[in-house]
Amino acid sequence: MGTSQRLANLLDSAVHTPAARGLASASRELTGLLLPSLCVLCGERDGAVCPGCAPHLAADLLQPFRAERDAAALPLRFTQPASAPVPVVAAARYGGEASRALLAFKDHGRTSVVRFLRPAVYRALGSVPELLGIQGPFTVVPVPASAAGFRRRGLDPVEELLGGPLPPGWTVARGWLAHRRRPLLTAPRHRTSHAGTGSRQRRSGSRDRFRPTRRLSAEAAEAARNGGRSVVVFDDVMTTGSTLAATWLALEHGGIRPAGAVVLAAVTAPGSVGDGGLNSGWGTY
Ligand SMILES: [Zn+2]
């Protein structure tokens, strides 16, 4: 075996070691750090979101819509003729340009992308009176970041998204909720064969993640004295709705009854969006 062949074999085996794989992943991250100016959507042109991609992102975020229908873990509200999930407004469907930009911002350190997302937060909050049929003034309660998430990212994405201008009549309530310290019970207490209990278990299982703080009690009492404000929960992404549910229930434990929720991106079933949008009728998608 010649020297070059031995070298080739050596390199070949080296790239499959855990250390080499770790190095490769570190190198990818380093590349991201060294090339922070490339567009998060096309990866080719300059800018956090390049001038070519910005209109596509804006189009993805143009039309807030009611998104609660596919979120099985949302709390139910008793309405006639049947119970319905609590109402949620989303700025975009998860899966498009908006969610790619959100992930780059949240998990890949592209913090400057937030300025392309804040106008969508503004628009979604601004659509609440029309889409949810409730009136201001409004208090928006951000879903609390976990300590681990904050350490990993060095920022709280939800707070950052709410850090831009808000529509008139909106204020952010900070520090109303905290994570409970004790670990969650993850195993179900007992299994059941009854169909239809799964979503009920999910609804109840998420109840204890957050707790109301003393600040909530103090500020809620003051707000009640000064006349009512509509309280709206805010999160970046909704999948099943379990995080919104936990937030919702913690607020209720603190004596606050939220009127609805707003998210930047919501996971929706194909064909389920189109009704309830600001400008759309049925069958838009
Ligand atoms: Zn681009």
PDB file of C-alpha atoms in Angstrom, residues 74-75 140-145 176-179 206-212 216 231-235 241-254 256-258 260-261:
ATOM      1  CA  LEU A  74     -55.881  23.797  23.530  1.00  0.00           C
ATOM      2  CA  PRO A  75     -58.261  24.356  26.451  1.00  0.00           C
ATOM      3  CA  VAL A 140     -50.280  40.580  25.977  1.00  0.00           C
ATOM      4  CA  VAL A 141     -48.703  37.887  28.174  1.00  0.00           C
ATOM      5  CA  PRO A 142     -45.625  36.195  26.676  1.00  0.00           C
ATOM      6  CA  VAL A 143     -45.218  32.459  27.252  1.00  0.00           C
ATOM      7  CA  PRO A 144     -42.266  32.224  29.697  1.00  0.00           C
ATOM      8  CA  ALA A 145     -38.944  30.969  28.331  1.00  0.00           C
ATOM      9  CA  TRP A 176     -46.662  37.348  35.372  1.00  0.00           C
ATOM     10  CA  LEU A 177     -45.803  33.664  35.042  1.00  0.00           C
ATOM     11  CA  ALA A 178     -42.858  31.476  36.039  1.00  0.00           C
ATOM     12  CA  HIS A 179     -41.847  27.888  35.396  1.00  0.00           C
ATOM     13  CA  SER A 206     -49.985  20.311  30.518  1.00  0.00           C
ATOM     14  CA  ARG A 207     -51.669  22.110  33.367  1.00  0.00           C
ATOM     15  CA  ASP A 208     -48.813  22.527  35.814  1.00  0.00           C
ATOM     16  CA  ARG A 209     -45.897  23.798  33.759  1.00  0.00           C
ATOM     17  CA  PHE A 210     -46.264  27.435  34.812  1.00  0.00           C
ATOM     18  CA  ARG A 211     -47.368  29.217  37.964  1.00  0.00           C
ATOM     19  CA  PRO A 212     -48.722  32.726  38.506  1.00  0.00           C
ATOM     20  CA  LEU A 216     -49.469  38.945  38.432  1.00  0.00           C
ATOM     21  CA  VAL A 231     -55.613  39.587  28.153  1.00  0.00           C
ATOM     22  CA  VAL A 232     -54.040  37.757  25.186  1.00  0.00           C
ATOM     23  CA  VAL A 233     -51.350  35.072  25.420  1.00  0.00           C
ATOM     24  CA  PHE A 234     -48.447  35.216  22.929  1.00  0.00           C
ATOM     25  CA  ASP A 235     -46.064  32.484  21.740  1.00  0.00           C
ATOM     26  CA  GLY A 241     -51.426  24.063  21.632  1.00  0.00           C
ATOM     27  CA  SER A 242     -50.191  22.416  24.853  1.00  0.00           C
ATOM     28  CA  THR A 243     -47.860  25.295  25.756  1.00  0.00           C
ATOM     29  CA  LEU A 244     -50.612  27.842  25.183  1.00  0.00           C
ATOM     30  CA  ALA A 245     -52.870  25.624  27.292  1.00  0.00           C
ATOM     31  CA  ALA A 246     -50.382  25.572  30.177  1.00  0.00           C
ATOM     32  CA  THR A 247     -50.027  29.353  30.002  1.00  0.00           C
ATOM     33  CA  TRP A 248     -53.760  29.816  29.799  1.00  0.00           C
ATOM     34  CA  LEU A 249     -54.423  27.656  32.840  1.00  0.00           C
ATOM     35  CA  ALA A 250     -51.678  29.300  34.912  1.00  0.00           C
ATOM     36  CA  LEU A 251     -53.285  32.685  34.183  1.00  0.00           C
ATOM     37  CA  GLU A 252     -56.654  31.307  35.249  1.00  0.00           C
ATOM     38  CA  HIS A 253     -55.084  30.069  38.474  1.00  0.00           C
ATOM     39  CA  GLY A 254     -53.886  33.635  38.976  1.00  0.00           C
ATOM     40  CA  ILE A 256     -57.007  36.122  34.913  1.00  0.00           C
ATOM     41  CA  ARG A 257     -59.297  34.912  32.169  1.00  0.00           C
ATOM     42  CA  PRO A 258     -57.487  35.277  28.814  1.00  0.00           C
ATOM     43  CA  GLY A 260     -57.435  34.597  23.217  1.00  0.00           C
ATOM     44  CA  ALA A 261     -53.935  33.874  22.001  1.00  0.00           C
TER      45      ALA A 261
END
